[in-house]
Short mmCIF file of C-alpha atoms in Angstrom, two decimals:
data_model
loop_
_atom_site.label_atom_id
_atom_site.label_comp_id
_atom_site.label_asym_id
_atom_site.label_seq_id
_atom_site.Cartn_x
_atom_site.Cartn_y
_atom_site.Cartn_z
CA MET Z 1 55.55 13.82 -45.40
CA LYS Z 2 53.23 13.58 -43.02
CA THR Z 3 50.20 10.04 -42.31
CA TYR Z 4 46.82 10.80 -41.90
CA ARG Z 5 43.97 8.65 -41.41
CA TYR Z 6 40.47 9.68 -42.67
CA THR Z 7 37.08 8.26 -42.05
CA GLY Z 8 34.01 9.61 -44.48
CA LEU Z 9 31.47 8.38 -47.27
CA SER Z 10 31.40 7.50 -50.80
CA GLU Z 11 29.60 8.71 -53.76
CA GLY Z 12 26.82 5.75 -52.87
CA GLY Z 13 26.75 6.53 -49.59
CA ALA Z 14 29.16 3.59 -47.94
CA LYS Z 15 31.07 4.69 -44.42
CA VAL Z 16 34.86 4.19 -45.49
CA SER Z 17 38.43 4.47 -44.01
CA GLY Z 18 41.81 5.26 -44.94
CA VAL Z 19 45.58 6.65 -44.98
CA VAL Z 20 46.97 9.05 -46.58
CA ASP Z 21 50.35 10.80 -47.05
CA ALA Z 22 50.24 14.19 -47.69
CA LEU Z 23 52.48 17.53 -47.03
CA ASP Z 24 49.42 18.96 -44.92
CA GLU Z 25 45.56 18.46 -43.80
CA PHE Z 26 44.42 20.35 -46.92
CA ALA Z 27 46.67 18.50 -49.53
CA ALA Z 28 45.16 15.15 -47.79
CA VAL Z 29 41.95 15.81 -47.99
CA ASN Z 30 42.58 16.92 -51.94
CA GLN Z 31 44.00 13.59 -52.23
CA ILE Z 32 40.79 11.96 -50.77
CA LYS Z 33 38.26 13.90 -52.12
CA PRO Z 34 38.15 11.98 -55.51
CA THR Z 35 36.87 8.90 -53.83
CA CYS Z 36 35.76 9.88 -50.83
CA PRO Z 37 33.32 13.60 -51.35
CA ILE Z 38 32.15 14.01 -47.67
CA ILE Z 39 34.95 13.31 -45.10
CA THR Z 40 33.26 13.02 -41.59
CA ASP Z 41 36.57 12.77 -39.81
CA ILE Z 42 40.68 13.43 -40.39
CA LYS Z 43 43.29 12.94 -38.31
CA GLU Z 44 47.43 13.15 -38.17
CA VAL Z 45 48.92 9.87 -37.28
CA LYS Z 46 51.59 10.50 -35.07
CA GLU Z 47 54.65 8.06 -35.20
CA VAL Z 48 55.68 6.51 -31.82
CA THR Z 49 59.07 6.14 -31.74
CA GLY Z 50 61.54 4.44 -28.42
CA PRO Z 51 61.51 0.35 -27.38
CA PHE Z 52 57.82 0.45 -27.26
CA ALA Z 53 56.72 1.52 -30.90
CA PHE Z 54 55.89 -2.11 -31.32
CA LEU Z 55 53.02 -1.63 -29.24
CA PHE Z 56 51.11 0.93 -31.32
CA SER Z 57 52.01 -1.02 -34.88
CA ASP Z 58 49.51 -2.41 -36.40
CA ILE Z 59 48.83 -5.85 -35.77
CA GLY Z 60 50.01 -8.92 -38.23
CA GLY Z 61 53.11 -7.24 -39.26
CA LYS Z 62 54.14 -6.42 -42.63
CA LYS Z 63 53.36 -9.89 -44.31
CA LEU Z 64 51.24 -9.61 -47.31
CA ASN Z 65 48.67 -12.09 -47.60
CA GLN Z 66 48.41 -14.37 -51.32
CA LYS Z 67 44.59 -14.24 -51.60
CA SER Z 68 44.57 -10.16 -50.55
CA LEU Z 69 47.30 -9.36 -53.61
CA SER Z 70 45.28 -11.84 -55.77
CA VAL Z 71 41.69 -9.92 -55.53
CA MET Z 72 43.99 -7.02 -55.28
CA CYS Z 73 45.30 -7.83 -58.91
CA ASN Z 74 42.12 -8.79 -59.98
CA GLN Z 75 39.87 -5.52 -59.25
CA PHE Z 76 42.81 -3.77 -61.06
CA ALA Z 77 42.40 -5.59 -64.12
CA ILE Z 78 38.54 -5.08 -63.90
CA ILE Z 79 38.81 -1.09 -63.56
CA LEU Z 80 41.89 -0.75 -65.08
CA SER Z 81 40.08 -2.15 -68.71
CA SER Z 82 37.26 0.08 -68.11
CA GLY Z 83 39.50 2.96 -68.82
CA VAL Z 84 39.92 4.47 -65.16
CA PRO Z 85 43.58 6.15 -65.11
CA VAL Z 86 45.79 3.92 -62.66
CA ASP Z 87 46.38 6.67 -60.24
CA ASP Z 88 42.45 6.80 -59.53
CA ALA Z 89 42.08 3.07 -60.12
CA MET Z 90 44.98 2.71 -57.27
CA ARG Z 91 42.47 4.83 -54.97
CA LEU Z 92 39.24 2.56 -55.33
CA VAL Z 93 41.10 -0.50 -55.02
CA SER Z 94 42.37 0.58 -52.00
CA THR Z 95 39.11 1.59 -50.41
CA GLN Z 96 38.18 -1.59 -50.84
CA THR Z 97 40.75 -3.55 -49.75
CA GLU Z 98 40.63 -4.96 -45.97
CA ASP Z 99 44.53 -5.74 -45.66
CA LYS Z 100 46.09 -2.50 -43.57
CA VAL Z 101 49.87 -3.22 -44.96
CA LEU Z 102 48.42 -3.34 -48.51
CA LYS Z 103 46.38 -0.29 -48.24
CA LYS Z 104 48.58 1.75 -46.87
CA ILE Z 105 50.96 0.77 -50.01
CA LEU Z 106 48.20 1.92 -52.56
CA MET Z 107 46.89 5.13 -51.33
CA ARG Z 108 50.79 5.90 -51.24
CA SER Z 109 51.74 5.06 -54.65
CA ALA Z 110 48.89 6.70 -55.78
CA GLU Z 111 49.92 9.62 -54.91
CA ASP Z 112 53.20 8.79 -56.31
CA ILE Z 113 51.81 8.15 -59.88
CA SER Z 114 49.61 11.35 -59.45
CA HIS Z 115 52.83 12.64 -59.75
CA GLY Z 116 54.29 11.16 -62.47
CA SER Z 117 55.64 8.12 -61.33
CA SER Z 118 55.35 4.43 -62.78
CA VAL Z 119 53.36 1.98 -61.41
CA ALA Z 120 56.41 -0.51 -60.51
CA ASP Z 121 58.47 2.14 -59.29
CA ALA Z 122 55.69 3.73 -57.01
CA PHE Z 123 55.32 -0.28 -56.06
CA VAL Z 124 59.04 -0.64 -55.24
CA LYS Z 125 58.87 2.85 -53.24
CA ASN Z 126 56.22 1.95 -51.08
CA GLY Z 127 56.09 -1.93 -50.40
CA ALA Z 128 59.45 -3.08 -49.27
CA ASN Z 129 57.57 -6.36 -48.99
CA LEU Z 130 56.10 -6.72 -52.19
CA PRO Z 131 57.09 -9.92 -53.99
CA GLN Z 132 60.05 -9.04 -56.48
CA LEU Z 133 57.62 -11.31 -59.24
CA PHE Z 134 54.72 -8.98 -58.45
CA ILE Z 135 56.68 -5.80 -59.04
CA GLU Z 136 58.84 -6.97 -62.33
CA THR Z 137 55.64 -8.20 -64.21
CA ILE Z 138 53.82 -5.28 -63.23
CA ARG Z 139 56.93 -3.59 -64.53
CA ALA Z 140 57.05 -5.86 -68.07
CA GLY Z 141 53.18 -4.85 -68.34
CA GLU Z 142 53.90 -1.24 -68.53
CA ILE Z 143 56.63 -1.33 -71.38
CA SER Z 144 55.13 -3.68 -73.22
CA GLY Z 145 51.44 -2.07 -73.02
CA THR Z 146 49.68 -4.98 -71.44
CA LEU Z 147 49.52 -3.74 -67.80
CA VAL Z 148 45.68 -4.92 -67.77
CA HIS Z 149 47.18 -8.61 -68.76
CA SER Z 150 49.61 -8.30 -66.49
CA PHE Z 151 47.31 -7.83 -63.59
CA GLN Z 152 45.08 -10.32 -64.61
CA THR Z 153 48.28 -13.13 -64.74
CA MET Z 154 49.08 -11.97 -60.89
CA ALA Z 155 45.95 -11.78 -59.92
CA GLU Z 156 45.46 -16.14 -61.39
CA TYR Z 157 48.81 -16.96 -60.11
CA TYR Z 158 48.47 -15.31 -56.54
CA GLU Z 159 44.83 -17.54 -56.16
CA LYS Z 160 46.76 -20.37 -57.03
CA ALA Z 161 49.44 -19.90 -54.69
CA TYR Z 162 46.53 -19.08 -52.25
CA LYS Z 163 44.44 -22.59 -53.08
CA MET Z 164 47.74 -24.77 -52.83
CA ARG Z 165 48.90 -23.26 -49.48
CA GLN Z 166 45.41 -23.60 -48.34
CA LYS Z 167 45.24 -27.24 -49.47
CA ILE Z 168 48.54 -28.14 -47.62
CA LYS Z 169 47.20 -26.35 -44.39
CA THR Z 170 43.89 -28.26 -44.62
CA THR Z 171 46.06 -32.28 -45.33
CA MET Z 172 48.42 -31.25 -42.32
CA THR Z 173 46.01 -30.19 -39.57
CA TYR Z 174 44.89 -34.23 -38.71
CA PRO Z 175 48.79 -35.56 -38.34
CA ILE Z 176 49.79 -32.54 -36.53
CA PHE Z 177 46.80 -32.83 -34.31
CA VAL Z 178 47.52 -36.49 -33.57
CA LEU Z 179 51.42 -35.61 -32.47
CA ILE Z 180 50.36 -33.13 -29.95
CA ILE Z 181 47.76 -35.51 -28.47
CA ALA Z 182 50.45 -37.89 -28.69
CA VAL Z 183 53.02 -35.21 -26.69
CA VAL Z 184 50.17 -34.39 -24.49
CA VAL Z 185 49.76 -37.97 -23.47
CA LEU Z 186 53.18 -38.50 -22.70
CA ILE Z 187 53.80 -35.36 -20.54
CA VAL Z 188 50.58 -36.75 -18.55
CA VAL Z 189 51.70 -40.34 -17.83
CA ILE Z 190 55.53 -39.39 -17.13
CA GLY Z 191 54.33 -36.37 -14.74
CA PHE Z 192 51.35 -37.59 -13.15
CA VAL Z 193 50.51 -41.52 -13.99
CA MET Z 194 53.59 -43.43 -13.21
CA PRO Z 195 54.21 -41.53 -9.96
CA THR Z 196 51.18 -42.76 -8.27
CA PHE Z 197 51.85 -46.02 -9.95
CA THR Z 198 55.26 -46.16 -9.02
CA ARG Z 199 54.31 -45.44 -5.17
CA ILE Z 200 52.20 -48.34 -5.17
CA PHE Z 201 54.60 -51.01 -6.92
CA GLU Z 202 57.27 -49.62 -4.18
CA SER Z 203 54.75 -50.24 -0.94
CA LEU Z 204 54.06 -53.60 -2.02
CA ASN Z 205 57.41 -54.44 -2.30
CA ALA Z 206 57.07 -56.81 -5.03
CA ASP Z 207 58.72 -57.79 -8.04
CA LEU Z 208 58.04 -56.04 -11.54
CA PRO Z 209 58.30 -57.38 -15.12
CA MET Z 210 61.30 -56.15 -17.16
CA GLN Z 211 58.79 -53.74 -19.23
CA THR Z 212 57.52 -52.06 -16.34
CA VAL Z 213 61.03 -51.43 -14.75
CA ILE Z 214 62.32 -49.99 -18.11
CA LEU Z 215 58.84 -47.75 -18.03
CA ILE Z 216 59.15 -46.60 -14.37
CA ASN Z 217 63.33 -45.87 -15.56
CA ILE Z 218 62.29 -43.79 -18.27
CA SER Z 219 60.14 -41.86 -16.29
CA HIS Z 220 62.30 -40.86 -13.74
CA PHE Z 221 64.79 -40.22 -15.77
CA PHE Z 222 62.60 -37.67 -17.99
CA ALA Z 223 61.01 -36.17 -14.33
CA LYS Z 224 64.66 -35.71 -13.34
CA TRP Z 225 66.43 -34.49 -16.46
CA TRP Z 226 63.75 -32.91 -18.72
CA TRP Z 227 65.10 -29.27 -18.70
CA VAL Z 228 68.52 -31.18 -20.14
CA ILE Z 229 66.12 -32.63 -22.71
CA ALA Z 230 64.46 -29.75 -23.59
CA ALA Z 231 67.57 -27.58 -23.68
CA VAL Z 232 69.52 -29.98 -26.14
CA ILE Z 233 66.29 -30.26 -28.50
CA VAL Z 234 66.04 -26.27 -28.63
CA GLY Z 235 69.79 -26.28 -29.07
CA LEU Z 236 69.70 -28.84 -31.89
CA LEU Z 237 67.31 -27.00 -33.72
CA LEU Z 238 68.95 -24.04 -33.15
CA VAL Z 239 72.05 -25.26 -34.69
CA LEU Z 240 70.00 -26.95 -37.74
CA HIS Z 241 68.32 -23.27 -38.37
CA PHE Z 242 71.63 -21.36 -38.45
CA TRP Z 243 73.02 -24.35 -40.63
CA LYS Z 244 70.17 -24.18 -42.88
CA LYS Z 245 71.10 -20.36 -43.18
CA SER Z 246 74.90 -20.67 -44.07
CA ASP Z 247 76.04 -20.67 -47.26
CA ALA Z 248 77.22 -24.41 -47.30
CA GLY Z 249 74.25 -25.41 -45.47
CA LYS Z 250 71.52 -23.98 -47.68
CA GLU Z 251 72.09 -26.16 -51.01
CA LYS Z 252 73.21 -29.79 -48.48
CA TRP Z 253 69.84 -29.06 -46.64
CA ALA Z 254 68.28 -28.36 -50.26
CA VAL Z 255 69.22 -31.40 -51.93
CA PHE Z 256 68.44 -33.23 -48.34
CA LEU Z 257 64.75 -32.35 -49.32
CA LEU Z 258 64.86 -33.45 -52.87
CA HIS Z 259 66.05 -36.83 -52.28
CA ALA Z 260 64.14 -37.15 -48.60
CA PRO Z 261 62.17 -40.50 -48.58
CA GLY Z 262 58.55 -39.88 -49.02
CA ILE Z 263 58.79 -36.28 -49.16
CA GLY Z 264 61.45 -35.83 -51.86
CA LYS Z 265 59.23 -36.51 -54.73
CA ILE Z 266 56.79 -33.77 -53.43
CA ASN Z 267 59.27 -31.38 -53.30
CA ASN Z 268 60.59 -31.96 -56.53
CA LEU Z 269 57.17 -31.53 -58.08
CA GLN Z 270 56.83 -28.46 -56.07
CA ALA Z 271 59.98 -27.19 -57.65
CA CYS Z 272 58.56 -28.07 -60.98
CA THR Z 273 55.32 -26.38 -60.43
CA GLU Z 274 56.99 -22.71 -59.22
CA PHE Z 275 59.17 -22.91 -62.35
CA SER Z 276 56.44 -23.46 -64.64
CA THR Z 277 53.81 -21.09 -63.75
CA THR Z 278 56.34 -18.20 -62.52
CA MET Z 279 57.88 -18.22 -65.72
CA SER Z 280 54.48 -18.58 -67.65
CA ALA Z 281 53.56 -15.29 -65.52
CA LEU Z 282 56.61 -13.34 -66.63
CA LEU Z 283 57.07 -14.43 -70.23
CA SER Z 284 52.99 -13.61 -71.15
CA SER Z 285 53.96 -10.32 -69.57
CA GLY Z 286 56.61 -9.48 -72.38
CA MET Z 287 59.42 -10.18 -70.40
CA SER Z 288 62.10 -11.61 -72.00
CA VAL Z 289 63.08 -15.17 -71.29
CA ALA Z 290 67.15 -14.44 -69.83
CA ASP Z 291 64.83 -11.72 -67.60
CA SER Z 292 62.49 -14.01 -66.63
CA LEU Z 293 64.99 -16.99 -65.31
CA GLU Z 294 66.25 -14.21 -63.27
CA ILE Z 295 63.42 -13.19 -61.75
CA THR Z 296 61.97 -16.78 -61.37
CA SER Z 297 65.53 -17.95 -59.69
CA LYS Z 298 64.70 -15.62 -57.19
CA CYS Z 299 60.83 -17.09 -56.41
CA MET Z 300 62.04 -20.99 -56.25
CA THR Z 301 61.93 -22.16 -52.67
CA ASN Z 302 64.36 -24.67 -53.22
CA GLU Z 303 68.02 -23.22 -52.92
CA TYR Z 304 69.22 -26.32 -55.44
CA HIS Z 305 66.58 -25.08 -58.38
CA LYS Z 306 67.39 -21.53 -57.20
CA ARG Z 307 70.92 -21.18 -58.04
CA ASN Z 308 70.56 -23.75 -60.61
CA VAL Z 309 68.24 -21.79 -62.70
CA PHE Z 310 70.15 -18.87 -62.02
CA SER Z 311 73.32 -20.06 -63.86
CA MET Z 312 71.16 -21.03 -66.75
CA VAL Z 313 70.59 -17.28 -67.47
CA GLU Z 314 73.87 -16.35 -69.01
CA LEU Z 315 73.64 -19.24 -71.85
CA ILE Z 316 70.55 -17.80 -72.63
CA ARG Z 317 72.10 -14.15 -73.13
CA THR Z 318 74.60 -16.30 -75.25
CA GLY Z 319 72.09 -17.50 -77.83
CA HIS Z 320 71.35 -20.95 -76.67
CA THR Z 321 67.54 -22.13 -76.26
CA LEU Z 322 65.80 -22.51 -72.66
CA GLY Z 323 64.58 -26.18 -74.02
CA GLU Z 324 68.27 -26.43 -74.71
CA VAL Z 325 69.84 -25.27 -71.75
CA MET Z 326 67.32 -27.61 -69.36
CA LYS Z 327 68.34 -30.74 -71.24
CA THR Z 328 72.17 -30.13 -70.67
CA LYS Z 329 71.60 -29.23 -67.25
CA GLY Z 330 69.39 -32.00 -66.05
CA TYR Z 331 67.75 -30.06 -63.40
CA PHE Z 332 64.15 -30.58 -63.96
CA PRO Z 333 62.32 -34.28 -65.57
CA ASP Z 334 62.17 -34.87 -69.10
CA VAL Z 335 58.83 -33.92 -68.86
CA LEU Z 336 59.28 -30.63 -68.93
CA ASN Z 337 62.52 -30.39 -70.32
CA GLU Z 338 60.85 -31.64 -73.96
CA MET Z 339 57.73 -29.38 -73.16
CA THR Z 340 59.83 -26.61 -73.04
CA SER Z 341 61.52 -27.11 -75.83
CA VAL Z 342 58.39 -28.00 -78.01
CA GLY Z 343 56.86 -24.61 -76.36
CA GLU Z 344 60.10 -22.69 -77.96
CA GLU Z 345 59.90 -24.33 -81.39
CA THR Z 346 56.09 -23.62 -81.83
CA GLY Z 347 56.13 -20.24 -80.42
CA GLU Z 348 53.86 -21.03 -77.70
CA LEU Z 349 56.17 -21.22 -74.64
CA SER Z 350 54.18 -19.00 -72.29
CA LYS Z 351 51.06 -21.13 -73.09
CA THR Z 352 52.80 -24.81 -73.21
CA LEU Z 353 54.75 -23.58 -69.57
CA LYS Z 354 51.34 -22.75 -67.99
CA VAL Z 355 49.71 -26.52 -69.20
CA ILE Z 356 52.87 -28.46 -67.67
CA GLY Z 357 52.57 -25.80 -64.60
CA ASP Z 358 49.26 -27.21 -64.20
CA TYR Z 359 50.01 -30.42 -64.87
CA TYR Z 360 52.47 -30.57 -62.21
CA SER Z 361 50.62 -28.62 -59.79
CA ASN Z 362 47.57 -31.65 -60.01
CA GLU Z 363 50.55 -34.42 -59.51
CA TYR Z 364 51.96 -32.19 -56.74
CA ASP Z 365 48.19 -32.26 -54.77
CA TYR Z 366 47.78 -36.04 -55.46
CA ALA Z 367 51.14 -36.61 -54.11
CA THR Z 368 50.81 -34.89 -51.13
CA LYS Z 369 47.51 -36.35 -50.41
CA GLN Z 370 48.93 -39.71 -50.86
CA ALA Z 371 51.59 -39.09 -48.81
CA LEU Z 372 49.52 -38.38 -46.16
CA ALA Z 373 46.87 -40.78 -46.41
CA ARG Z 374 49.87 -43.40 -45.61
CA LEU Z 375 51.21 -40.79 -42.89
CA GLU Z 376 47.73 -41.28 -40.67
CA PRO Z 377 47.75 -44.94 -40.32
CA ALA Z 378 51.19 -44.70 -39.86
CA LEU Z 379 50.72 -42.70 -36.92
CA LEU Z 380 47.35 -44.34 -35.39
CA VAL Z 381 49.53 -47.42 -35.46
CA PHE Z 382 52.36 -45.65 -33.98
CA LEU Z 383 50.05 -44.33 -30.82
CA ALA Z 384 47.99 -47.94 -30.48
CA LEU Z 385 51.76 -49.21 -29.62
CA PHE Z 386 52.44 -46.71 -27.53
CA ALA Z 387 49.76 -46.64 -25.42
CA GLY Z 388 49.57 -50.76 -25.41
CA TYR Z 389 52.78 -50.63 -23.77
CA ILE Z 390 52.03 -48.33 -21.33
CA VAL Z 391 48.72 -49.71 -20.60
CA ILE Z 392 50.88 -53.73 -20.14
CA SER Z 393 53.60 -52.32 -18.48
CA LEU Z 394 50.94 -50.62 -15.28
CA TYR Z 395 48.81 -53.45 -15.11
CA LEU Z 396 50.99 -56.48 -15.92
CA PRO Z 397 52.22 -56.74 -12.46
CA MET Z 398 49.18 -55.16 -11.05
CA PHE Z 399 47.22 -58.72 -12.12
CA THR Z 400 50.48 -61.05 -11.62
CA MET Z 401 50.19 -59.93 -7.73
CA TYR Z 402 46.53 -60.80 -7.62
CA ASN Z 403 47.21 -64.12 -8.51
CA ASN Z 404 50.08 -64.03 -6.01
CA MET Z 405 47.34 -63.86 -3.37
#
């Protein structure tokens, strides 16, 4: 297979561009013609190998954006519901997406589907970076004949996930900005302000207050040993990073995050949200409870909940109900356990989990805002005390010497 990059005009006269894999240029043109009748340029993309190959790779890497996935799934649902064949729908969607990685996946998958491959298998073959939740939901939709519904479900799921992540980024902007300012101020004071004042005090040969002496000693220590401090901090961060990656450290760190002051409640609410919304999405696509649990366990962020959710799979396959297993294990709050049992008894488990997922999503959002609302004044008080100590330590000896003159 060779890769060809092309530009052309759609049936409506709009400019389009994309990438397609084919045996030769003639086959590539045949693939492009259905969605791009007028081809203005087509060239083979030569693969660059060697140590400098990264210079020619697409900027942004291979990570897929949740917003792009949501838009793609929504477009698929609309186009497929109008009766367009899957491979043609995939080519149409690929011409609309702006994500380069996703565009390439769609074009290659469309070609495989036109040769008889299933949608899920085509995505598995060409989209190694696609989430497993997405692939398995599409596979379940194909098997049950509800592919359009599966794409609609994934569109809603990734839209919610994207909005939640954006909310977190927005609310964290101010605290991070304040911390950066504090670090910059500390560097400026220690590196530029303190040496000047130290020379002045030494030239006057005056007795200095204790807090000024402490500040000067701290300044000297950081000026002399900053590289040691930086190395120690980097070393500790690396040790923590690799410990969290180890089998022993993963679950211990996950348990710590669930019980840590301030963020423990938030992490528990996040786990409940992930479990409810993921299970609802998979069950609504026609997947069994056991298979849904297995995939949900792989989508959980917290390692503790990931392992514990996976441990429920075998019990479900031996005949136990989900609500019964969740109550016995006790990993999740009673509200989630009871609502799951009610959903099973009424035969509306998917809808019930969707409702409880929305509830926990709102609770998670509220808890995050409350935590940040308490963090902001705490940071301001800390900065005020920090700046006040520096000002007093620097100007108190000057006032003392002025009064003694």
